[in-house]
Coordinates of C-alpha atoms in Angstrom, one line a residue:
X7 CA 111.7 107.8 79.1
X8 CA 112.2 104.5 77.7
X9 CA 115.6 103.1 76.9
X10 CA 116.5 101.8 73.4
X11 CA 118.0 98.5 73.8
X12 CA 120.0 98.1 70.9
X13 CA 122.3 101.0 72.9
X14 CA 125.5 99.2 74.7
X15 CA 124.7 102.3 77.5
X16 CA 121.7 103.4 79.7
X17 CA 121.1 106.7 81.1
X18 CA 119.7 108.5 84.1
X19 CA 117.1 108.9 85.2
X20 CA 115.7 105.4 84.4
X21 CA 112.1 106.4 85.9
X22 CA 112.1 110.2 84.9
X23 CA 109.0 111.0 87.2
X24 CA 108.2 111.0 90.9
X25 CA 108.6 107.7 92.2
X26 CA 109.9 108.6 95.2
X27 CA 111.7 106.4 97.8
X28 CA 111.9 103.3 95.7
X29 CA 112.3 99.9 96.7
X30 CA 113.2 96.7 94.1
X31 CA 113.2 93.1 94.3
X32 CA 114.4 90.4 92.0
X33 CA 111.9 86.9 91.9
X34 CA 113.2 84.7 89.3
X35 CA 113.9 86.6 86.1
X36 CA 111.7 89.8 86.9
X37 CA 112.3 92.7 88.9
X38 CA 109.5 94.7 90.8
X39 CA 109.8 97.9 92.3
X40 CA 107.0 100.1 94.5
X41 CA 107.3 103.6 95.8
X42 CA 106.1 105.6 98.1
X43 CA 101.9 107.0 97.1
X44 CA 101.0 109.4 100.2
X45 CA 97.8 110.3 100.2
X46 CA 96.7 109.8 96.7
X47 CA 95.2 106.7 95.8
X48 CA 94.8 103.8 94.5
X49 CA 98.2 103.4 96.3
X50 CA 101.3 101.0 96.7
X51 CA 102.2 101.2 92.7
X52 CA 103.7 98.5 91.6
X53 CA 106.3 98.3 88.5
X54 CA 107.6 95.5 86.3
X55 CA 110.9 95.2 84.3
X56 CA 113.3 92.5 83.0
X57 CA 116.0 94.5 82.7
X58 CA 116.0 97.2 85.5
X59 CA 116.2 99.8 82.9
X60 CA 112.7 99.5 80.9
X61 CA 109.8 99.8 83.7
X62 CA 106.0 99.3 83.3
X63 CA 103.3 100.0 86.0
X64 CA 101.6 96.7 86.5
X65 CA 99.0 97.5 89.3
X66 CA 98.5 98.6 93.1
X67 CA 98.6 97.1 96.3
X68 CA 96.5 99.4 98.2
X69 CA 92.8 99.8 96.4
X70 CA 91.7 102.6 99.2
X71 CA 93.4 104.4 102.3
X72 CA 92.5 103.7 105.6
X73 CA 90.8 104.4 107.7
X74 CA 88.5 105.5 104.9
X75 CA 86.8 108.6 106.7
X76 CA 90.6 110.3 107.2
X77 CA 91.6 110.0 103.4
X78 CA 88.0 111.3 102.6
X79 CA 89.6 114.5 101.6
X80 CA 93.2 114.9 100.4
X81 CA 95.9 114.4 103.1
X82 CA 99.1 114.8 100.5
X83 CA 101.8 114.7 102.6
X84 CA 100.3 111.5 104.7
X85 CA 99.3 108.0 104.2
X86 CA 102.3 105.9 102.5
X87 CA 105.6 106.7 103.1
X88 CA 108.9 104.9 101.7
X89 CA 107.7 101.0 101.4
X90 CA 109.7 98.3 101.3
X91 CA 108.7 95.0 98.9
X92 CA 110.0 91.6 99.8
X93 CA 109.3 87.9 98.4
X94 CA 109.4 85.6 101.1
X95 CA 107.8 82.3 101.6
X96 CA 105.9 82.1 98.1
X97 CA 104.6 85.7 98.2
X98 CA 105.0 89.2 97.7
X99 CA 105.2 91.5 100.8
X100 CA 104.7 95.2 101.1
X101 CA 105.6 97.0 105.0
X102 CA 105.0 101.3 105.0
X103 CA 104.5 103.5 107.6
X104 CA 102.1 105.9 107.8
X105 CA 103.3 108.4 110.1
X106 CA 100.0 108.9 112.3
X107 CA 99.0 105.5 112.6
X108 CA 101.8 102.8 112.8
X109 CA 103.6 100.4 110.3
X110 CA 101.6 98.2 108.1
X111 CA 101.9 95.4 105.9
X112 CA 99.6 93.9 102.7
X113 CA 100.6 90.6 100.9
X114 CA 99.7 88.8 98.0
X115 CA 100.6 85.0 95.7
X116 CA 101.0 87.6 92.8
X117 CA 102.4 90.6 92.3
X118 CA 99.0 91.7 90.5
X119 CA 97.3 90.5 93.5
X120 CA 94.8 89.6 95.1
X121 CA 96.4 92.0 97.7
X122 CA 95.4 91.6 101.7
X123 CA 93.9 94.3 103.2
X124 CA 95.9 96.7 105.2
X125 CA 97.7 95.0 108.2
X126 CA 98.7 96.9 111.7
X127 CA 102.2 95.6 112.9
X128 CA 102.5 98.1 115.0
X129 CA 100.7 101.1 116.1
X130 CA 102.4 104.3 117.0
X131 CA 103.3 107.9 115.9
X132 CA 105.9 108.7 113.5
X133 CA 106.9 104.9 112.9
X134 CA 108.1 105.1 109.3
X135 CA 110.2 103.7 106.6
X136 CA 110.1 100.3 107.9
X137 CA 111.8 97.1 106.2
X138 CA 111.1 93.5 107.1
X139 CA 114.1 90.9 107.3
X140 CA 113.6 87.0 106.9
X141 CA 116.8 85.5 107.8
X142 CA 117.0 81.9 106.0
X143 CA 119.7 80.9 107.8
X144 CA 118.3 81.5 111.5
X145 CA 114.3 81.0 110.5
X146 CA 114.2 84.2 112.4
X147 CA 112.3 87.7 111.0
X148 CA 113.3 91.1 112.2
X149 CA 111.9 94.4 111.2
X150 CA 113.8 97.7 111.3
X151 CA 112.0 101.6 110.9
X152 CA 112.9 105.2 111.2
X153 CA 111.2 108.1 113.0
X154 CA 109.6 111.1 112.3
X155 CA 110.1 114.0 114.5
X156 CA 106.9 115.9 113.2
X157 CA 105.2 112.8 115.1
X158 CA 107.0 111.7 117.5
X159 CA 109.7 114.4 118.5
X160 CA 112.4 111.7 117.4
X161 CA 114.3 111.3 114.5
X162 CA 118.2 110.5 112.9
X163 CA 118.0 106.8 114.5
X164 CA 116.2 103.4 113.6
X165 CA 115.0 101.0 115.8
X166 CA 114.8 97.4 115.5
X167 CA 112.4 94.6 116.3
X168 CA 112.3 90.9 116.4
X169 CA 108.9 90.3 114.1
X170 CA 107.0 86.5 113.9
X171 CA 108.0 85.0 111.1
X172 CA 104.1 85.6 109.8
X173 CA 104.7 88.9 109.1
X174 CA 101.9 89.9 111.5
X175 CA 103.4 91.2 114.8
X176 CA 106.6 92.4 116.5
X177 CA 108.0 90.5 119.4
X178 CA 109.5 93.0 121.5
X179 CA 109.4 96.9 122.6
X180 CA 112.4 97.4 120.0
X181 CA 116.0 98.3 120.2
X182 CA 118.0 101.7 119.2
X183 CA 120.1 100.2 116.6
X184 CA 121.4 102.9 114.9
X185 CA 121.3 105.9 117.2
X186 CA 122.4 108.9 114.4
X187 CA 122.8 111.8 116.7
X188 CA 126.3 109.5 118.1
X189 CA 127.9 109.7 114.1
X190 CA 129.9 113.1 113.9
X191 CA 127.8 115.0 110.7
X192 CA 125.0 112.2 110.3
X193 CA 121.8 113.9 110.7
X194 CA 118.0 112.6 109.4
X195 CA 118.9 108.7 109.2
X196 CA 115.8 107.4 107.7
X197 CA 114.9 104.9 105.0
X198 CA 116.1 101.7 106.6
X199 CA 116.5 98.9 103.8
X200 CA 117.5 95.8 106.0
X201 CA 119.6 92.6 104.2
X202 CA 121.6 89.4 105.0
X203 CA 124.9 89.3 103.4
X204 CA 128.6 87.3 103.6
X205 CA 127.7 86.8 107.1
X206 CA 126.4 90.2 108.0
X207 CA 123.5 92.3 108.6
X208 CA 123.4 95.1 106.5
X209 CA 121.0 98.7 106.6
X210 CA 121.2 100.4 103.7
X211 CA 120.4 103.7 104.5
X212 CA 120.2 107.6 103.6
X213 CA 120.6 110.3 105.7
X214 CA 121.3 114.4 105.2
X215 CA 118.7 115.6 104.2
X216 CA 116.7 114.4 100.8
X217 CA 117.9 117.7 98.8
X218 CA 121.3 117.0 99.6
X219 CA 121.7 113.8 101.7
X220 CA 124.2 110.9 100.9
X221 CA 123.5 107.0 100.9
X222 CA 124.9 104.9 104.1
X223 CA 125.5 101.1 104.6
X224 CA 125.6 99.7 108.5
X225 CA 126.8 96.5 109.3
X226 CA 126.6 94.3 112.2
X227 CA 127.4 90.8 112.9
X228 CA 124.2 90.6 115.0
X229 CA 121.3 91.7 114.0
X230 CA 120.7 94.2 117.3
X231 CA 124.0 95.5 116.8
X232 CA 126.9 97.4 117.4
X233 CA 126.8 98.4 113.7
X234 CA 130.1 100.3 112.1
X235 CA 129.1 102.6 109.0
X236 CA 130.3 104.1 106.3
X237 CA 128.9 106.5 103.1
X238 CA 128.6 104.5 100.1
X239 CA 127.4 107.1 97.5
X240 CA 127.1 110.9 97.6
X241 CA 127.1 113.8 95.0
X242 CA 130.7 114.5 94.8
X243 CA 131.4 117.1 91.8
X244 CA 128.5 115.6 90.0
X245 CA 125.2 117.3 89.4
X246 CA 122.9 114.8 90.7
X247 CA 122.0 116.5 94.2
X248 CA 121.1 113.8 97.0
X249 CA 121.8 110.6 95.5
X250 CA 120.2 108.1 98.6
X251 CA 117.1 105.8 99.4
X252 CA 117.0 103.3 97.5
X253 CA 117.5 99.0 97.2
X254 CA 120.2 97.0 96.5
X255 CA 119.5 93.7 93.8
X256 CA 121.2 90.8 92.4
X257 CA 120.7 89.4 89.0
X258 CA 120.8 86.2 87.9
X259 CA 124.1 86.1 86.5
X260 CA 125.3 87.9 89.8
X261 CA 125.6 91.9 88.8
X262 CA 124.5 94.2 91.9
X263 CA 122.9 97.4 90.9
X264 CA 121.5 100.0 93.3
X265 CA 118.3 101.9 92.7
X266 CA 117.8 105.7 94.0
X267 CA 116.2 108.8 94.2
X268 CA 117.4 112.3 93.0
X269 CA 114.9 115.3 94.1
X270 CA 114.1 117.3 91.3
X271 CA 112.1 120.2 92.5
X272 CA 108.5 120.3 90.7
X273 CA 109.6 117.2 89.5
X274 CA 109.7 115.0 92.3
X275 CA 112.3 112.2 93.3
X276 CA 113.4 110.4 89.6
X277 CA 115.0 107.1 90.4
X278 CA 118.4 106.1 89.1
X279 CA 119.8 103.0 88.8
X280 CA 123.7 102.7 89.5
X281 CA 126.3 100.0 89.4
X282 CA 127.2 98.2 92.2
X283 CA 129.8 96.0 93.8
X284 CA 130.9 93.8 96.8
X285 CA 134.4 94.1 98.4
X286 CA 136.0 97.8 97.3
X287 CA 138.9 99.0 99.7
X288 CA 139.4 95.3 100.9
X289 CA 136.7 96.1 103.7
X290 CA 133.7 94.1 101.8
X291 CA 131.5 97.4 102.0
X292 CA 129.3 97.9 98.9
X293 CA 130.7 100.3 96.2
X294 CA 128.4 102.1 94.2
X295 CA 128.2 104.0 91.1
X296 CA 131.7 105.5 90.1
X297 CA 133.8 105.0 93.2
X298 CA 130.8 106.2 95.4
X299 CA 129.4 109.1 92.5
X300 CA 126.6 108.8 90.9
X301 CA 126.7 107.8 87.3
X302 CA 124.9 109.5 84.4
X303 CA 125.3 106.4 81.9
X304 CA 126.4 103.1 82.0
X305 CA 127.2 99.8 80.8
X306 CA 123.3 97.8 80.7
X307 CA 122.5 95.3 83.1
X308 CA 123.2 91.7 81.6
X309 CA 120.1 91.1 80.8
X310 CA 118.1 89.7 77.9
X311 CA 117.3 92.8 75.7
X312 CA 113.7 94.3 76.1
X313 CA 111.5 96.3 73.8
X314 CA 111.9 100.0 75.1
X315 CA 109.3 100.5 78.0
X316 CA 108.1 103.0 80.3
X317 CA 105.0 103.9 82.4
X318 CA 101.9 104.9 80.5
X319 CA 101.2 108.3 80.3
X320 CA 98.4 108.6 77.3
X321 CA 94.6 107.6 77.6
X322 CA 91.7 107.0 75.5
X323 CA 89.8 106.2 79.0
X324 CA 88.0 103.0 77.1
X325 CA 85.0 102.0 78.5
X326 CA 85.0 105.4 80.5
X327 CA 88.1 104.0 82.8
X328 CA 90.8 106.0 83.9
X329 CA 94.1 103.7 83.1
X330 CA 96.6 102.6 86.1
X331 CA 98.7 105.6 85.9
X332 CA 96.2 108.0 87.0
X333 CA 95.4 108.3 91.4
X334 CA 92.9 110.2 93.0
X335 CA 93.8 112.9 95.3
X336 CA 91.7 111.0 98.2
X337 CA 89.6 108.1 98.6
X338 CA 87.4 108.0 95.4
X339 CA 83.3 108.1 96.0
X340 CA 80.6 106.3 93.9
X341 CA 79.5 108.3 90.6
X342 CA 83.1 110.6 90.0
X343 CA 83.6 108.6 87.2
X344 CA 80.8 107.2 84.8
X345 CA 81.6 103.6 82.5
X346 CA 80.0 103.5 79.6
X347 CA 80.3 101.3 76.4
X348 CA 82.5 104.1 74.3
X349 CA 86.1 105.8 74.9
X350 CA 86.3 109.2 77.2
X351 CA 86.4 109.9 80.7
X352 CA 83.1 110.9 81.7
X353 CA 83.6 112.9 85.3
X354 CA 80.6 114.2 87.1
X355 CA 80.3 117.8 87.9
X356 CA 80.6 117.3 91.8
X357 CA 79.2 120.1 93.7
X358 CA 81.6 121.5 96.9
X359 CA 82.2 124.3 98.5
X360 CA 86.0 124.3 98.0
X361 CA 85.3 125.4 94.1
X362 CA 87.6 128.4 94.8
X363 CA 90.7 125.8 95.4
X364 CA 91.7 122.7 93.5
X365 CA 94.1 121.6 96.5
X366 CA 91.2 121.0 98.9
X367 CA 89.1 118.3 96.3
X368 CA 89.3 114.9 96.5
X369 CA 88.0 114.1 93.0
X370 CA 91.1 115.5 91.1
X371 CA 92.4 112.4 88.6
X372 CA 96.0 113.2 88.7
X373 CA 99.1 111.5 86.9
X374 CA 102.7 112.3 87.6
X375 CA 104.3 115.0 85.9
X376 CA 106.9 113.8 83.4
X377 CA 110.5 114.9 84.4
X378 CA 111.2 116.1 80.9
X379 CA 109.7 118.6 78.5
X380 CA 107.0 117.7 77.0
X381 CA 103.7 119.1 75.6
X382 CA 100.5 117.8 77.4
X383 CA 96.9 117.8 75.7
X384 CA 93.5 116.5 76.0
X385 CA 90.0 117.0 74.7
X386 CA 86.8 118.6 76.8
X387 CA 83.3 118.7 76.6
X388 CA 81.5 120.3 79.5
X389 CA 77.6 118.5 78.8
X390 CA 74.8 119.9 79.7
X391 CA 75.0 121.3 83.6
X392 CA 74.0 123.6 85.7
X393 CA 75.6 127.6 86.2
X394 CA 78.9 127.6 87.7
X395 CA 79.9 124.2 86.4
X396 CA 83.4 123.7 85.2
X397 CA 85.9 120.8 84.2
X398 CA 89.4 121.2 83.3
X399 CA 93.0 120.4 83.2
X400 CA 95.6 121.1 85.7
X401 CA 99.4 121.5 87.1
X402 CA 98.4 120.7 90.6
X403 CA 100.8 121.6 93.3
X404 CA 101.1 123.8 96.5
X405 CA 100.2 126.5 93.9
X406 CA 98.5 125.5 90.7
X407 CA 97.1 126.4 86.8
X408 CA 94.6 125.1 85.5
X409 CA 92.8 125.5 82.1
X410 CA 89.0 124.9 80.9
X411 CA 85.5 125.5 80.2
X412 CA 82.8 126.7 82.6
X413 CA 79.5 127.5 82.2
X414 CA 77.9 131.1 83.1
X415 CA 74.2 131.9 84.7
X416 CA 73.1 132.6 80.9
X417 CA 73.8 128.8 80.0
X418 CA 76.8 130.0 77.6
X419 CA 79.8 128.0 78.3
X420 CA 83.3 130.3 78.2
X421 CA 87.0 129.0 78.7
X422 CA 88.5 129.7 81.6
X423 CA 92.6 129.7 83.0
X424 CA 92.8 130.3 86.8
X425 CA 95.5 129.6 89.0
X426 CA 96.6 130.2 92.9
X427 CA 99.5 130.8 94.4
X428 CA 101.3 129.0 97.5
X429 CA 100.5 131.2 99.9
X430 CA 96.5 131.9 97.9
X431 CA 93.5 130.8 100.0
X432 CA 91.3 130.4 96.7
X433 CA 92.6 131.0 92.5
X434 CA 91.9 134.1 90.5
X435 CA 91.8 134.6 87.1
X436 CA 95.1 134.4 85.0
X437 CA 93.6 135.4 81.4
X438 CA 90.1 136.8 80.5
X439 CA 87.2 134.3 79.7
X440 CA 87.0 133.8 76.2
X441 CA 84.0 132.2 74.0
X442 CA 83.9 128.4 73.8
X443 CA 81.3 127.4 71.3
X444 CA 79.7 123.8 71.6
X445 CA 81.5 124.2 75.3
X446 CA 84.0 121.9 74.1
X447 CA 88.0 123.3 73.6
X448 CA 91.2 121.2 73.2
X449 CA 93.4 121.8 76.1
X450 CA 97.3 122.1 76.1
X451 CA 100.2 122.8 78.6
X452 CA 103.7 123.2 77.0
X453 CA 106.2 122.4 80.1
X454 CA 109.5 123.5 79.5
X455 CA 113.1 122.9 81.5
X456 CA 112.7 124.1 85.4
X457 CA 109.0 122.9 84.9
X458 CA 107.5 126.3 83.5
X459 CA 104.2 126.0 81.8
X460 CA 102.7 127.4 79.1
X461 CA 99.0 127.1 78.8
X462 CA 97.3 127.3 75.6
X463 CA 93.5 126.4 74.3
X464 CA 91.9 125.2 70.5
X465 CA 87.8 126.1 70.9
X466 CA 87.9 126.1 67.2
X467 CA 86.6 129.4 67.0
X468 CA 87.8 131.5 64.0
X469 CA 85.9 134.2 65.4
X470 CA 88.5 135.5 68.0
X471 CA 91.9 136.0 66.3
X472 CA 93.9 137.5 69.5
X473 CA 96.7 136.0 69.8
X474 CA 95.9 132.8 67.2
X475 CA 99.1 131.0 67.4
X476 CA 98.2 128.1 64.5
X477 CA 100.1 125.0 65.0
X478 CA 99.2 123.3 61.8
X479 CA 98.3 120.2 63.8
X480 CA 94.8 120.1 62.5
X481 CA 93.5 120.7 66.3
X482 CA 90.2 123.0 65.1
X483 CA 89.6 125.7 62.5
X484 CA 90.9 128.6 64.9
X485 CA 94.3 126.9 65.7
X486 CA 96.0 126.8 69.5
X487 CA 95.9 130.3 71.2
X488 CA 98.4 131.0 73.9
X489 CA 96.8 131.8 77.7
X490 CA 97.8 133.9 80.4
X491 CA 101.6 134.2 81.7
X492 CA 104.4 131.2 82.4
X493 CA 103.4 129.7 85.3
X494 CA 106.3 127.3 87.3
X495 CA 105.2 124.4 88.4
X496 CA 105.6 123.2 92.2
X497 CA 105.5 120.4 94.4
X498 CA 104.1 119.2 97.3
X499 CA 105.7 118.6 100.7
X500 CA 107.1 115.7 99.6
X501 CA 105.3 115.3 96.4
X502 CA 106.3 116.1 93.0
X503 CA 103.9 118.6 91.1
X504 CA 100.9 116.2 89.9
X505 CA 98.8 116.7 85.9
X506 CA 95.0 116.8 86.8
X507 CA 91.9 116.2 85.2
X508 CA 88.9 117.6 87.7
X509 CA 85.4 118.7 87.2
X510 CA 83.1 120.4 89.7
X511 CA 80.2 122.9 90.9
X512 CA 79.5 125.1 93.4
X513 CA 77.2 123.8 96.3
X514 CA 73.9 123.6 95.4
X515 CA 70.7 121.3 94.8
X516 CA 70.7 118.6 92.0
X517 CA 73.0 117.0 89.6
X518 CA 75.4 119.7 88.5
X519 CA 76.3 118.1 85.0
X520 CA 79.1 116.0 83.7
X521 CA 82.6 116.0 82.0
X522 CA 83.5 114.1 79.1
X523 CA 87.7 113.9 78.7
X524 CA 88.9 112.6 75.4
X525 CA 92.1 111.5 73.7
X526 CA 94.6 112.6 76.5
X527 CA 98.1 113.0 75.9
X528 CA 101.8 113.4 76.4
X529 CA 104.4 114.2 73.7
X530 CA 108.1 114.3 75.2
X531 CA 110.4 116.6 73.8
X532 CA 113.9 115.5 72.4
X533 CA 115.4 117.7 74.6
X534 CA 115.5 116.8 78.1
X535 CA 114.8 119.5 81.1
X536 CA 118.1 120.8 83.1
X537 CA 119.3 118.4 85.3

């Protein structure tokens, strides 16, 4: 939600959607902050503000996942995990881990690109979270990650590495820095963000758990260590669970401010941004938010004012083009999507023989799911196709709803509303078929507080008057008509619950058909789910 700047105060969540493990930067007067994508792609998003509270997605880094044939089908708990963004030496740097493969780097003049092609640093299992270090007063560069123990059978400690000052290599085997298991309580260390300053090497770092963890700051005279520690900023009797992983930045007039993740269920990991300073308790450690809580609101940056900003979340797909905020679920192929010279996403019909489960398709558009209530709609016409086709739109997550129109072995074209549970190897239905004339239908999902989601459908057919719920909105004759029971949204491993726009056929011969998506999207509600 974006923040009115004529207010004195901000409040949290200042990215209220998955954005999970962020990392910001300050180059000139601009700040840029990525996150972490998984498996869904294009990847690497990159985000734009002036004055850390208003946020726009500018771009990607990564264009396709690699290497291409295992991200040829959806892999959502792999691929990019916790990035850190740097600006060193006249360009913008970007170092993930992928947990199966090693820790990589892409770079770029501009932070709109053109981005490098995926760089191996270093191969390995369960190298993650890494963060680069240039030190300007040295001329040397270092490089610290974490573990994963799903990998590698290690976790809770970061290792650190002596890196060429291209950015291209590590120097050495790499050092136990941090060793987690030797902190009395300190368990899953992760999310290394490496800095220089007053002298010092500092890690910013979570650990606990990302429910329920706390933030961490290390620091060490030399960069190899001994580091002392000490928690920074943890939930204390507020309500923001797990208040950790994030980056620390400087403005130009020399305010620090502290950017973070809060796990929010279906939700994802919201980011909040939190007050920071240099020096509390006469030990020079780093306070943040409220004495080490989280704040809910704030005093704003200072900062130039900025128009209120946030994300995009509505499309008119011009041209037939899906805008930024929307990711495949895998590596997209030729002909999902067709341009054309008018407005509406045109998706083919593409035949597989996971029709009986959303989770396993690669050609699922998805957007993030808004972290406050809100009322999600969009326009469908399922064109002429072959028996068995279907299109529709989705709450996509380890179980998932989806609403829309398919077409039967008589050629008549009936909306549908199917969903599958977690534990569900393929979806059943969650409302009889009903009559869509034309085969078109306007689509809608009502998601309340906790994420529960009401399903409704338009086909503008005054003909069936069960359960006609008119909304007076002028969306067809027949008025919106509520659809099968609440369903709650849920995530994924560590992904927030995801909005989806998919078409698709059974296997067969021939060109199944196409999709046409029209006039997509999202009110928000004034009130704001439970936080």
């Amino acid at each position: 939600m974006s923040a009115d700047p004529a207010e004195p105060v901000y409040r949290n969540p200042v990215l209220d959607a998955d954005w999970s493990d962020p990392d910001v930067i300050r180059v000139g007067d601009d700040f840029y902050l990525t996150a972490s994508s998984f498996g869904r792609v294009p990847g690497l998003p990159l985000l734009h503000s002036r004055d850390l509270v208003n946020w726009t997605l500018v771009g990607h880094a990564l264009q396709r996942l690699e290497p291409e044939s295992e991200f040829a089908a959806p892999r959502h708990d792999c691929g990019v995990w916790a990035p850190s963004l740097r600006h060193h030496d006249g360009r913008f740097w970007i170092f993930w881990g992928d947990p199966d493969r090693g820790v990589f780097q892409v770079n770029a003049p501009e932070i709109r690109g053109p981005w490098t092609r995926p760089h191996l640093v270093k191969a390995g299992k369960g190298l993650i979270d890494p963060c680069p270090l240039w030190d300007d007063e040295t001329g040397e560069a270092y490089l610290v990650h974490a573990w994963a123990k799903s990998r590698s059978g290690v976790k809770n400690r970061l290792t650190g590495h002596r890196m060429h000052p291209h950015g291209t290599e590590l120097l050495d085997e790499g050092k136990v820095i941090v060793d987690g298991d030797r902190i009395p309580g300190w368990f899953t260390l992760e999310g290394p963000k490496l800095y220089r300053h007053d002298g010092w090497f500092w890690i910013f770092a979570p650990a606990g758990g990302v429910e329920t963890g706390w933030q961490g700051a290390f620091r060490s005279r030399a960069f190899f260590g001994p580091y002392e520690e000490k928690v920074v900023l943890e939930q204390k009797d507020t309500d923001v669970n797990g208040p950790h992983q994030g980056g620390w930045v400087r403005t130009p007039s020399g305010e620090d401010w502290f950017l973070h993740f809060q796990q929010r269920g279906a939700y994802g990991r919201v980011v909040h941004l939190q007050p920071m300073r240099w020096g509390g308790g006469g030990g020079g450690w780093p306070v943040i938010g409220d004495d080490g809580a989280p704040v809910a609101e704030h005093r704003r940056p200072d900062l130039p004012p900025q128009p209120p900003a946030a994300p995009a979340t509505d499309d008119d797909f011009p041209g037939g083009r899906p805008g930024r905020q929307w990711q495949w679920t895998a590596n997209p192929r030729d002909g999902w999507a067709t341009h054309h010279s008018a407005d509406g996403l045109r998706l083919t019909c593409v035949r597989t023989p996971d029709a009986h489960d959303l989770r396993a398709l690669p050609n699922v558009l998805t957007q993030r799911l808004p972290g406050t209530p809100c009322t999600v709609e969009v326009d469908l016409r399922l064109d002429d196709g072959e028996p068995g086709a279907r299109a529709g739109l989705a709450v996509l997550g380890d179980a998932y709803s989806w609403i829309g129109l398919q077409r039967g072995p008589d050629g008549t074209v009936r909306l549908v509303h199917r969903f599958a549970e977690t534990v569900a190897d393929q979806e059943r239905d969650a409302a009889p078929p009903r009559p869509a004339p034309g085969g078109r239908a306007r689509l809608r999902v009502d998601i309340d507080a906790g994420a529960r989601c009401r399903f409704s459908y338009d086909t503008g057919d005054t003909g069936d008057t069960a359960n006609t719920a008119d909304t007076g909105d002028g969306a067809g004759q027949g008025g919106f008509r509520p659809s099968g029971q609440v369903f709650a949204a849920t995530p994924w491993r560590w992904v927030g619950a995801l909005l989806g726009l998919v078409a698709l056929a059974p296997t067969g011969q021939g060109h199944a058909g196409t999709a046409t998506f029209t006039q997509f999207r999202i009110r928000i509600q004034e009130k704001r789910a439970d936080r």
